[in-house]
Amino acid sequence: MKPIQLKEGVYWVGEIDWDLRNFHGYSTQRGSTYNAYLVIDEKITLIDGVRPYLFDKMMQRVSSLIDPASIQYVISNHVEMDHSGSLPLIMDVAKNATVLTSPNGQKGLLAHYKRKDWNMNVVQMDEEVNIGKRTFKFFLTQMVHWPDNMVSYLVEDKILFSNDAFGQHIASPERFDDELYFGIALEEAKKYYANIVLPYSLQVKKTLDKLSSLPIDMIAPSHGIVWRSHVNNIVTEYNTWASNEPRNKCLIIYDTMWKSTEKIAHTLHAAFNHSGIGTKMINLRHNHISDIVTDVLDARFICVGSPTLNSNMLPTVSAFLTYLKGLSPKNRIGLAFGSYGWGGQSVRHVEEALKECDFDLLENIKFQYIPDETQLQETYEKVRQEIGGKIDS
Ligand code: FEO
C-alpha cells in the first residue's frame, strides 16, 4: 500500500473500492475510490478519510510516510460517511489532532459520532490556516453536496481539495487524469454530476464563480482520479452542466408489456430523429436509472412511456420518474405516452410526474390496445409538427 505523490510533500493516501457496484442506488460499474490526502509540513495534515472497512489500508499508506500519531490537523471537508466514516478510528490514533471543519460540519460530525472530546476548530468562508511553509484556505460550498461541504485550497501548491465536486466513481490503478483514457474520466465525471450534484447546480455556479480567481494546478477530489492535465476541461464541463442548458437531444424512455407502448416509442424515435434531433431509445428493463439520468444531463426532450398496469404506470417507470424529480433538471420538454387495454391511467400519471418536474409538455399520446399503421403515421406527423417550433437553432 504505497502513497502516491501529487507534489513534494503532498500525497494521496486513500483507498480503492474495487468491488463497489452500488452507491446509494447509483450503479458504480467501475467501482470507486475514497481519496484521502496527506500534507507533510510542520503541522502534518490529513484531508478526509475512507470508509471504515478500508481504514487499515489507508493507515498503511500513511504509516509508510509518517507516524500517524504525529498528525496535527484532520480536515473534514464533508460529513457523509464515505469520507468521515473512519474519522473515529483516525482520531483514536492521532490523539493530539484537531479536526478542521465548517460550521455545519461540526454539527454533522457531533450528530454522527457524539465525540465532544475531539479537538475541533470551525473554519469560516475564506479563512486561512497556516501549517508551516504552507497555508490552507477554506471555502464553504454548502449543498455541494450536503450543507456541511467545504473545499480546501493549498495556496502554495495551488491544489484544490474539492471533495465530492469534480469526483468520479472509478476504481483504477491510475491516479491522474493523464494516466487514464480521458473519455472514461469525463464520462464518469458526467455520471457523477448527473446523479449527485445536479440538484445543486445553482450552488455549483456560485462555487465556480468564487473559485474562478484561484490559480489551480490540480483538482484533487474525494472520488476517482486527480485532475492535473485537464483542469480547464473539467471546470468548463462543470460550468456547462451547472447552467442547465441542454442541447437538442431526445430520450425515449419507456417500459412495455405487449409491445404497443414500444411501437409508439419507435414512432417517436423516428419523428424526433427525422427532425434532426439525436434521439436515444432507452428501455427501462435494460438500462439503470443512474445511467439514464446521465443522458438527461444534456437532453432537452424527455419522452416517457408506460402501458397501464392496475390503474397505474409500470413500477420501472414510476421508479425512474421518482428519481428524475429528485434530481430536478431544468429547462426540459416532456412528453408522456403509452398504451392501455381499459382505464388508461398510466399516461395521466406519467404526465403529472413530468409536470411535477416543471417540464414544459408536448401533447400526450395514448392508444387503446395496439396502434395501427395509420394511427402511428398520424402520430409521427403530429409530433414532427409540434416539435418543429421547439428546436433551438
Ligand atoms: Fe462522497 Fe457526499 O459523499
PDB file of N, CA, C and O in Angstrom, residues 319-366:
ATOM      1  N   ALA A 319     -40.396   4.332 -10.746  1.00  0.00           N
ATOM      2  CA  ALA A 319     -39.109   4.484 -10.038  1.00  0.00           C
ATOM      3  C   ALA A 319     -38.236   5.511 -10.758  1.00  0.00           C
ATOM      4  O   ALA A 319     -37.614   6.379 -10.122  1.00  0.00           O
ATOM      5  N   PHE A 320     -38.218   5.435 -12.088  1.00  0.00           N
ATOM      6  CA  PHE A 320     -37.408   6.395 -12.838  1.00  0.00           C
ATOM      7  C   PHE A 320     -37.898   7.814 -12.611  1.00  0.00           C
ATOM      8  O   PHE A 320     -37.103   8.737 -12.369  1.00  0.00           O
ATOM      9  N   LEU A 321     -39.219   8.007 -12.668  1.00  0.00           N
ATOM     10  CA  LEU A 321     -39.756   9.365 -12.529  1.00  0.00           C
ATOM     11  C   LEU A 321     -39.507   9.914 -11.127  1.00  0.00           C
ATOM     12  O   LEU A 321     -39.246  11.113 -10.949  1.00  0.00           O
ATOM     13  N   THR A 322     -39.579   9.052 -10.130  1.00  0.00           N
ATOM     14  CA  THR A 322     -39.273   9.492  -8.755  1.00  0.00           C
ATOM     15  C   THR A 322     -37.825   9.968  -8.671  1.00  0.00           C
ATOM     16  O   THR A 322     -37.528  11.022  -8.090  1.00  0.00           O
ATOM     17  N   TYR A 323     -36.941   9.198  -9.274  1.00  0.00           N
ATOM     18  CA  TYR A 323     -35.511   9.547  -9.241  1.00  0.00           C
ATOM     19  C   TYR A 323     -35.268  10.845 -10.006  1.00  0.00           C
ATOM     20  O   TYR A 323     -34.547  11.737  -9.548  1.00  0.00           O
ATOM     21  N   LEU A 324     -35.927  10.958 -11.168  1.00  0.00           N
ATOM     22  CA  LEU A 324     -35.743  12.143 -12.019  1.00  0.00           C
ATOM     23  C   LEU A 324     -36.191  13.403 -11.288  1.00  0.00           C
ATOM     24  O   LEU A 324     -35.490  14.420 -11.291  1.00  0.00           O
ATOM     25  N   LYS A 325     -37.343  13.332 -10.637  1.00  0.00           N
ATOM     26  CA  LYS A 325     -37.882  14.511  -9.953  1.00  0.00           C
ATOM     27  C   LYS A 325     -36.916  14.985  -8.870  1.00  0.00           C
ATOM     28  O   LYS A 325     -36.665  16.178  -8.713  1.00  0.00           O
ATOM     29  N   GLY A 326     -36.341  14.049  -8.147  1.00  0.00           N
ATOM     30  CA  GLY A 326     -35.404  14.405  -7.078  1.00  0.00           C
ATOM     31  C   GLY A 326     -34.180  15.137  -7.595  1.00  0.00           C
ATOM     32  O   GLY A 326     -33.593  15.974  -6.899  1.00  0.00           O
ATOM     33  N   LEU A 327     -33.778  14.837  -8.829  1.00  0.00           N
ATOM     34  CA  LEU A 327     -32.561  15.450  -9.382  1.00  0.00           C
ATOM     35  C   LEU A 327     -32.835  16.819 -10.006  1.00  0.00           C
ATOM     36  O   LEU A 327     -31.891  17.560 -10.313  1.00  0.00           O
ATOM     37  N   SER A 328     -34.113  17.129 -10.204  1.00  0.00           N
ATOM     38  CA  SER A 328     -34.527  18.485 -10.535  1.00  0.00           C
ATOM     39  C   SER A 328     -33.852  19.104 -11.771  1.00  0.00           C
ATOM     40  O   SER A 328     -33.382  20.247 -11.709  1.00  0.00           O
ATOM     41  N   PRO A 329     -33.799  18.395 -12.895  1.00  0.00           N
ATOM     42  CA  PRO A 329     -33.250  19.033 -14.098  1.00  0.00           C
ATOM     43  C   PRO A 329     -34.178  20.158 -14.560  1.00  0.00           C
ATOM     44  O   PRO A 329     -35.393  20.064 -14.393  1.00  0.00           O
ATOM     45  N   LYS A 330     -33.609  21.208 -15.107  1.00  0.00           N
ATOM     46  CA  LYS A 330     -34.406  22.376 -15.530  1.00  0.00           C
ATOM     47  C   LYS A 330     -34.397  22.497 -17.056  1.00  0.00           C
ATOM     48  O   LYS A 330     -33.537  21.938 -17.730  1.00  0.00           O
ATOM     49  N   ASN A 331     -35.356  23.301 -17.548  1.00  0.00           N
ATOM     50  CA  ASN A 331     -35.404  23.667 -18.975  1.00  0.00           C
ATOM     51  C   ASN A 331     -35.565  22.450 -19.887  1.00  0.00           C
ATOM     52  O   ASN A 331     -34.923  22.360 -20.931  1.00  0.00           O
ATOM     53  N   ARG A 332     -36.409  21.515 -19.489  1.00  0.00           N
ATOM     54  CA  ARG A 332     -36.655  20.329 -20.322  1.00  0.00           C
ATOM     55  C   ARG A 332     -38.076  20.371 -20.886  1.00  0.00           C
ATOM     56  O   ARG A 332     -38.967  21.001 -20.305  1.00  0.00           O
ATOM     57  N   ILE A 333     -38.254  19.646 -21.972  1.00  0.00           N
ATOM     58  CA  ILE A 333     -39.575  19.489 -22.587  1.00  0.00           C
ATOM     59  C   ILE A 333     -39.948  18.016 -22.491  1.00  0.00           C
ATOM     60  O   ILE A 333     -39.169  17.148 -22.914  1.00  0.00           O
ATOM     61  N   GLY A 334     -41.116  17.733 -21.920  1.00  0.00           N
ATOM     62  CA  GLY A 334     -41.520  16.348 -21.691  1.00  0.00           C
ATOM     63  C   GLY A 334     -42.669  15.928 -22.591  1.00  0.00           C
ATOM     64  O   GLY A 334     -43.416  16.766 -23.118  1.00  0.00           O
ATOM     65  N   LEU A 335     -42.797  14.630 -22.738  1.00  0.00           N
ATOM     66  CA  LEU A 335     -43.926  14.074 -23.490  1.00  0.00           C
ATOM     67  C   LEU A 335     -44.268  12.728 -22.855  1.00  0.00           C
ATOM     68  O   LEU A 335     -43.396  11.866 -22.692  1.00  0.00           O
ATOM     69  N   ALA A 336     -45.548  12.559 -22.477  1.00  0.00           N
ATOM     70  CA  ALA A 336     -45.999  11.295 -21.882  1.00  0.00           C
ATOM     71  C   ALA A 336     -46.703  10.466 -22.951  1.00  0.00           C
ATOM     72  O   ALA A 336     -47.459  11.005 -23.762  1.00  0.00           O
ATOM     73  N   PHE A 337     -46.441   9.173 -22.959  1.00  0.00           N
ATOM     74  CA  PHE A 337     -47.120   8.315 -23.942  1.00  0.00           C
ATOM     75  C   PHE A 337     -47.333   6.924 -23.353  1.00  0.00           C
ATOM     76  O   PHE A 337     -46.718   6.553 -22.350  1.00  0.00           O
ATOM     77  N   GLY A 338     -48.248   6.188 -23.998  1.00  0.00           N
ATOM     78  CA  GLY A 338     -48.481   4.832 -23.519  1.00  0.00           C
ATOM     79  C   GLY A 338     -49.698   4.189 -24.162  1.00  0.00           C
ATOM     80  O   GLY A 338     -50.454   4.840 -24.894  1.00  0.00           O
ATOM     81  N   SER A 339     -49.842   2.918 -23.870  1.00  0.00           N
ATOM     82  CA  SER A 339     -50.967   2.152 -24.399  1.00  0.00           C
ATOM     83  C   SER A 339     -51.765   1.588 -23.220  1.00  0.00           C
ATOM     84  O   SER A 339     -51.283   1.595 -22.089  1.00  0.00           O
ATOM     85  N   TYR A 340     -52.956   1.095 -23.532  1.00  0.00           N
ATOM     86  CA  TYR A 340     -53.774   0.543 -22.444  1.00  0.00           C
ATOM     87  C   TYR A 340     -54.811  -0.403 -23.021  1.00  0.00           C
ATOM     88  O   TYR A 340     -55.095  -0.379 -24.228  1.00  0.00           O
ATOM     89  N   GLY A 341     -55.331  -1.236 -22.130  1.00  0.00           N
ATOM     90  CA  GLY A 341     -56.424  -2.125 -22.541  1.00  0.00           C
ATOM     91  C   GLY A 341     -57.736  -1.507 -22.123  1.00  0.00           C
ATOM     92  O   GLY A 341     -58.684  -1.425 -22.897  1.00  0.00           O
ATOM     93  N   TRP A 342     -57.853  -1.058 -20.916  1.00  0.00           N
ATOM     94  CA  TRP A 342     -59.031  -0.341 -20.425  1.00  0.00           C
ATOM     95  C   TRP A 342     -58.523   0.598 -19.329  1.00  0.00           C
ATOM     96  O   TRP A 342     -57.407   0.454 -18.842  1.00  0.00           O
ATOM     97  N   GLY A 343     -59.258   1.578 -18.986  1.00  0.00           N
ATOM     98  CA  GLY A 343     -58.814   2.507 -17.929  1.00  0.00           C
ATOM     99  C   GLY A 343     -57.851   3.541 -18.497  1.00  0.00           C
ATOM    100  O   GLY A 343     -58.186   4.712 -18.642  1.00  0.00           O
ATOM    101  N   GLY A 344     -56.655   3.143 -18.807  1.00  0.00           N
ATOM    102  CA  GLY A 344     -55.687   4.031 -19.472  1.00  0.00           C
ATOM    103  C   GLY A 344     -55.106   5.126 -18.592  1.00  0.00           C
ATOM    104  O   GLY A 344     -54.767   6.212 -19.070  1.00  0.00           O
ATOM    105  N   GLN A 345     -54.958   4.846 -17.288  1.00  0.00           N
ATOM    106  CA  GLN A 345     -54.495   5.897 -16.379  1.00  0.00           C
ATOM    107  C   GLN A 345     -52.997   6.198 -16.462  1.00  0.00           C
ATOM    108  O   GLN A 345     -52.528   7.209 -15.952  1.00  0.00           O
ATOM    109  N   SER A 346     -52.221   5.304 -17.058  1.00  0.00           N
ATOM    110  CA  SER A 346     -50.756   5.460 -16.961  1.00  0.00           C
ATOM    111  C   SER A 346     -50.262   6.777 -17.550  1.00  0.00           C
ATOM    112  O   SER A 346     -49.405   7.454 -16.964  1.00  0.00           O
ATOM    113  N   VAL A 347     -50.806   7.170 -18.692  1.00  0.00           N
ATOM    114  CA  VAL A 347     -50.293   8.379 -19.359  1.00  0.00           C
ATOM    115  C   VAL A 347     -50.553   9.613 -18.483  1.00  0.00           C
ATOM    116  O   VAL A 347     -49.703  10.495 -18.365  1.00  0.00           O
ATOM    117  N   ARG A 348     -51.733   9.637 -17.853  1.00  0.00           N
ATOM    118  CA  ARG A 348     -52.023  10.767 -16.951  1.00  0.00           C
ATOM    119  C   ARG A 348     -51.015  10.793 -15.798  1.00  0.00           C
ATOM    120  O   ARG A 348     -50.490  11.851 -15.451  1.00  0.00           O
ATOM    121  N   HIS A 349     -50.732   9.631 -15.240  1.00  0.00           N
ATOM    122  CA  HIS A 349     -49.771   9.597 -14.117  1.00  0.00           C
ATOM    123  C   HIS A 349     -48.375  10.032 -14.577  1.00  0.00           C
ATOM    124  O   HIS A 349     -47.677  10.756 -13.860  1.00  0.00           O
ATOM    125  N   VAL A 350     -47.957   9.571 -15.744  1.00  0.00           N
ATOM    126  CA  VAL A 350     -46.630   9.983 -16.254  1.00  0.00           C
ATOM    127  C   VAL A 350     -46.618  11.498 -16.474  1.00  0.00           C
ATOM    128  O   VAL A 350     -45.665  12.193 -16.086  1.00  0.00           O
ATOM    129  N   GLU A 351     -47.711  11.993 -17.062  1.00  0.00           N
ATOM    130  CA  GLU A 351     -47.757  13.435 -17.358  1.00  0.00           C
ATOM    131  C   GLU A 351     -47.724  14.257 -16.068  1.00  0.00           C
ATOM    132  O   GLU A 351     -47.043  15.274 -15.983  1.00  0.00           O
ATOM    133  N   GLU A 352     -48.461  13.797 -15.052  1.00  0.00           N
ATOM    134  CA  GLU A 352     -48.431  14.521 -13.774  1.00  0.00           C
ATOM    135  C   GLU A 352     -47.014  14.541 -13.201  1.00  0.00           C
ATOM    136  O   GLU A 352     -46.555  15.558 -12.671  1.00  0.00           O
ATOM    137  N   ALA A 353     -46.316  13.421 -13.321  1.00  0.00           N
ATOM    138  CA  ALA A 353     -44.940  13.367 -12.789  1.00  0.00           C
ATOM    139  C   ALA A 353     -44.031  14.327 -13.559  1.00  0.00           C
ATOM    140  O   ALA A 353     -43.180  15.009 -12.963  1.00  0.00           O
ATOM    141  N   LEU A 354     -44.209  14.389 -14.883  1.00  0.00           N
ATOM    142  CA  LEU A 354     -43.376  15.313 -15.678  1.00  0.00           C
ATOM    143  C   LEU A 354     -43.697  16.768 -15.342  1.00  0.00           C
ATOM    144  O   LEU A 354     -42.807  17.622 -15.314  1.00  0.00           O
ATOM    145  N   LYS A 355     -44.996  17.044 -15.049  1.00  0.00           N
ATOM    146  CA  LYS A 355     -45.370  18.400 -14.620  1.00  0.00           C
ATOM    147  C   LYS A 355     -44.701  18.733 -13.293  1.00  0.00           C
ATOM    148  O   LYS A 355     -44.236  19.849 -13.084  1.00  0.00           O
ATOM    149  N   GLU A 356     -44.667  17.754 -12.398  1.00  0.00           N
ATOM    150  CA  GLU A 356     -44.019  17.986 -11.098  1.00  0.00           C
ATOM    151  C   GLU A 356     -42.518  18.250 -11.257  1.00  0.00           C
ATOM    152  O   GLU A 356     -41.895  18.846 -10.396  1.00  0.00           O
ATOM    153  N   CYS A 357     -41.975  17.789 -12.369  1.00  0.00           N
ATOM    154  CA  CYS A 357     -40.560  18.100 -12.658  1.00  0.00           C
ATOM    155  C   CYS A 357     -40.410  19.501 -13.249  1.00  0.00           C
ATOM    156  O   CYS A 357     -39.297  19.931 -13.554  1.00  0.00           O
ATOM    157  N   ASP A 358     -41.557  20.186 -13.447  1.00  0.00           N
ATOM    158  CA  ASP A 358     -41.539  21.531 -14.041  1.00  0.00           C
ATOM    159  C   ASP A 358     -41.146  21.533 -15.514  1.00  0.00           C
ATOM    160  O   ASP A 358     -40.604  22.525 -16.017  1.00  0.00           O
ATOM    161  N   PHE A 359     -41.390  20.422 -16.203  1.00  0.00           N
ATOM    162  CA  PHE A 359     -41.089  20.371 -17.634  1.00  0.00           C
ATOM    163  C   PHE A 359     -42.224  21.055 -18.402  1.00  0.00           C
ATOM    164  O   PHE A 359     -43.388  20.972 -18.009  1.00  0.00           O
ATOM    165  N   ASP A 360     -41.885  21.703 -19.527  1.00  0.00           N
ATOM    166  CA  ASP A 360     -42.920  22.079 -20.487  1.00  0.00           C
ATOM    167  C   ASP A 360     -43.373  20.776 -21.155  1.00  0.00           C
ATOM    168  O   ASP A 360     -42.554  19.866 -21.337  1.00  0.00           O
ATOM    169  N   LEU A 361     -44.643  20.710 -21.541  1.00  0.00           N
ATOM    170  CA  LEU A 361     -45.135  19.425 -22.060  1.00  0.00           C
ATOM    171  C   LEU A 361     -45.633  19.527 -23.486  1.00  0.00           C
ATOM    172  O   LEU A 361     -46.312  20.494 -23.857  1.00  0.00           O
ATOM    173  N   LEU A 362     -45.303  18.529 -24.266  1.00  0.00           N
ATOM    174  CA  LEU A 362     -45.941  18.338 -25.567  1.00  0.00           C
ATOM    175  C   LEU A 362     -47.214  17.529 -25.331  1.00  0.00           C
ATOM    176  O   LEU A 362     -47.369  16.885 -24.280  1.00  0.00           O
ATOM    177  N   GLU A 363     -48.106  17.544 -26.324  1.00  0.00           N
ATOM    178  CA  GLU A 363     -49.373  16.830 -26.151  1.00  0.00           C
ATOM    179  C   GLU A 363     -49.128  15.331 -25.995  1.00  0.00           C
ATOM    180  O   GLU A 363     -48.326  14.735 -26.749  1.00  0.00           O
ATOM    181  N   ASN A 364     -49.778  14.721 -25.012  1.00  0.00           N
ATOM    182  CA  ASN A 364     -49.520  13.295 -24.748  1.00  0.00           C
ATOM    183  C   ASN A 364     -50.094  12.400 -25.847  1.00  0.00           C
ATOM    184  O   ASN A 364     -50.921  12.829 -26.654  1.00  0.00           O
ATOM    185  N   ILE A 365     -49.642  11.154 -25.838  1.00  0.00           N
ATOM    186  CA  ILE A 365     -50.063  10.193 -26.873  1.00  0.00           C
ATOM    187  C   ILE A 365     -50.494   8.913 -26.177  1.00  0.00           C
ATOM    188  O   ILE A 365     -49.713   8.341 -25.389  1.00  0.00           O
ATOM    189  N   LYS A 366     -51.702   8.491 -26.435  1.00  0.00           N
ATOM    190  CA  LYS A 366     -52.139   7.215 -25.847  1.00  0.00           C
ATOM    191  C   LYS A 366     -53.047   6.461 -26.832  1.00  0.00           C
ATOM    192  O   LYS A 366     -53.834   7.078 -27.558  1.00  0.00           O
TER     193      LYS A 366
END
